[in-house]
Amino acid sequence: MNPYAELTFLMSLMLGTTITASSNHWVSAWAGLEINTLAIIPLISKSHHPRAIEAAIKYFLVQAAASTLLLFSSMINAWHTGQWDITQLNHPTSSLLLTTAIAMKLGLVPFHFWFPEV
């Protein structure tokens, strides 16, 4: 891989992490997570081996499903509270969906089957 491209992907990872950690709004947190997902996929698949490509596809599908759950959770919360603020997570359904989405993204115990293969 071109060193400039690799540097760009690593800088995008740092940018996405910074955006996610410093956000107060659900949409900006989601955007930071998506920047991380799109930056890590070329780094996973930089060796053109079929197992690396398979790992990148699995990673993308799990992260896309978790991002969908995260957006759905934030929409339910905004519908019930009227705010998109991260600190106003009061509805139990949105809290459960958010916890599920974060567990999928991190590869925690009920959703960890994709993690060792990637």
PDB file of C-alpha atoms in Angstrom, residues 49-108:
ATOM      1  CA  HIS A  49      -5.466 -12.522   0.509  1.00  0.00           C
ATOM      2  CA  PRO A  50      -8.979 -14.012   0.366  1.00  0.00           C
ATOM      3  CA  ARG A  51      -9.079 -14.312   4.173  1.00  0.00           C
ATOM      4  CA  ALA A  52      -8.291 -10.596   4.533  1.00  0.00           C
ATOM      5  CA  ILE A  53     -11.047  -9.675   2.093  1.00  0.00           C
ATOM      6  CA  GLU A  54     -13.473 -11.968   3.931  1.00  0.00           C
ATOM      7  CA  ALA A  55     -12.511 -10.368   7.245  1.00  0.00           C
ATOM      8  CA  ALA A  56     -13.066  -6.886   5.810  1.00  0.00           C
ATOM      9  CA  ILE A  57     -16.511  -7.858   4.515  1.00  0.00           C
ATOM     10  CA  LYS A  58     -17.496  -9.376   7.875  1.00  0.00           C
ATOM     11  CA  TYR A  59     -16.248  -6.294   9.677  1.00  0.00           C
ATOM     12  CA  PHE A  60     -18.185  -4.000   7.341  1.00  0.00           C
ATOM     13  CA  LEU A  61     -21.453  -5.933   7.655  1.00  0.00           C
ATOM     14  CA  VAL A  62     -21.344  -6.093  11.448  1.00  0.00           C
ATOM     15  CA  GLN A  63     -20.403  -2.429  11.756  1.00  0.00           C
ATOM     16  CA  ALA A  64     -23.143  -1.393   9.307  1.00  0.00           C
ATOM     17  CA  ALA A  65     -25.761  -3.360  11.265  1.00  0.00           C
ATOM     18  CA  ALA A  66     -24.559  -1.827  14.543  1.00  0.00           C
ATOM     19  CA  SER A  67     -24.623   1.673  13.021  1.00  0.00           C
ATOM     20  CA  THR A  68     -28.180   1.092  11.879  1.00  0.00           C
ATOM     21  CA  LEU A  69     -29.160   0.076  15.403  1.00  0.00           C
ATOM     22  CA  LEU A  70     -27.409   3.137  16.802  1.00  0.00           C
ATOM     23  CA  LEU A  71     -29.297   5.466  14.463  1.00  0.00           C
ATOM     24  CA  PHE A  72     -32.574   3.693  15.203  1.00  0.00           C
ATOM     25  CA  SER A  73     -31.919   4.033  18.933  1.00  0.00           C
ATOM     26  CA  SER A  74     -31.192   7.733  18.596  1.00  0.00           C
ATOM     27  CA  MET A  75     -34.342   8.244  16.492  1.00  0.00           C
ATOM     28  CA  ILE A  76     -36.498   6.506  19.111  1.00  0.00           C
ATOM     29  CA  ASN A  77     -34.902   8.616  21.825  1.00  0.00           C
ATOM     30  CA  ALA A  78     -35.413  11.825  19.835  1.00  0.00           C
ATOM     31  CA  TRP A  79     -39.012  10.862  19.176  1.00  0.00           C
ATOM     32  CA  HIS A  80     -39.735  10.405  22.890  1.00  0.00           C
ATOM     33  CA  THR A  81     -37.624  13.216  24.351  1.00  0.00           C
ATOM     34  CA  GLY A  82     -37.607  15.716  21.483  1.00  0.00           C
ATOM     35  CA  GLN A  83     -33.819  16.110  21.648  1.00  0.00           C
ATOM     36  CA  TRP A  84     -30.854  14.578  19.812  1.00  0.00           C
ATOM     37  CA  ASP A  85     -28.512  15.219  22.732  1.00  0.00           C
ATOM     38  CA  ILE A  86     -26.433  12.239  23.905  1.00  0.00           C
ATOM     39  CA  THR A  87     -26.952  13.059  27.572  1.00  0.00           C
ATOM     40  CA  GLN A  88     -30.756  12.790  27.293  1.00  0.00           C
ATOM     41  CA  LEU A  89     -31.006   8.993  26.888  1.00  0.00           C
ATOM     42  CA  ASN A  90     -34.097   8.368  29.012  1.00  0.00           C
ATOM     43  CA  HIS A  91     -36.248   5.909  27.089  1.00  0.00           C
ATOM     44  CA  PRO A  92     -35.644   2.231  28.021  1.00  0.00           C
ATOM     45  CA  THR A  93     -36.037   0.903  24.465  1.00  0.00           C
ATOM     46  CA  SER A  94     -33.494   3.321  23.075  1.00  0.00           C
ATOM     47  CA  SER A  95     -31.112   2.505  25.946  1.00  0.00           C
ATOM     48  CA  LEU A  96     -31.398  -1.217  25.185  1.00  0.00           C
ATOM     49  CA  LEU A  97     -30.851  -0.695  21.453  1.00  0.00           C
ATOM     50  CA  LEU A  98     -27.888   1.594  22.090  1.00  0.00           C
ATOM     51  CA  THR A  99     -26.317  -0.962  24.417  1.00  0.00           C
ATOM     52  CA  THR A 100     -26.836  -3.657  21.780  1.00  0.00           C
ATOM     53  CA  ALA A 101     -25.286  -1.486  19.073  1.00  0.00           C
ATOM     54  CA  ILE A 102     -22.228  -0.649  21.179  1.00  0.00           C
ATOM     55  CA  ALA A 103     -21.829  -4.329  22.137  1.00  0.00           C
ATOM     56  CA  MET A 104     -21.918  -5.272  18.444  1.00  0.00           C
ATOM     57  CA  LYS A 105     -19.375  -2.612  17.531  1.00  0.00           C
ATOM     58  CA  LEU A 106     -17.008  -3.659  20.322  1.00  0.00           C
ATOM     59  CA  GLY A 107     -17.470  -7.404  19.820  1.00  0.00           C
ATOM     60  CA  LEU A 108     -18.718  -8.038  23.347  1.00  0.00           C
TER      61      LEU A 108
END
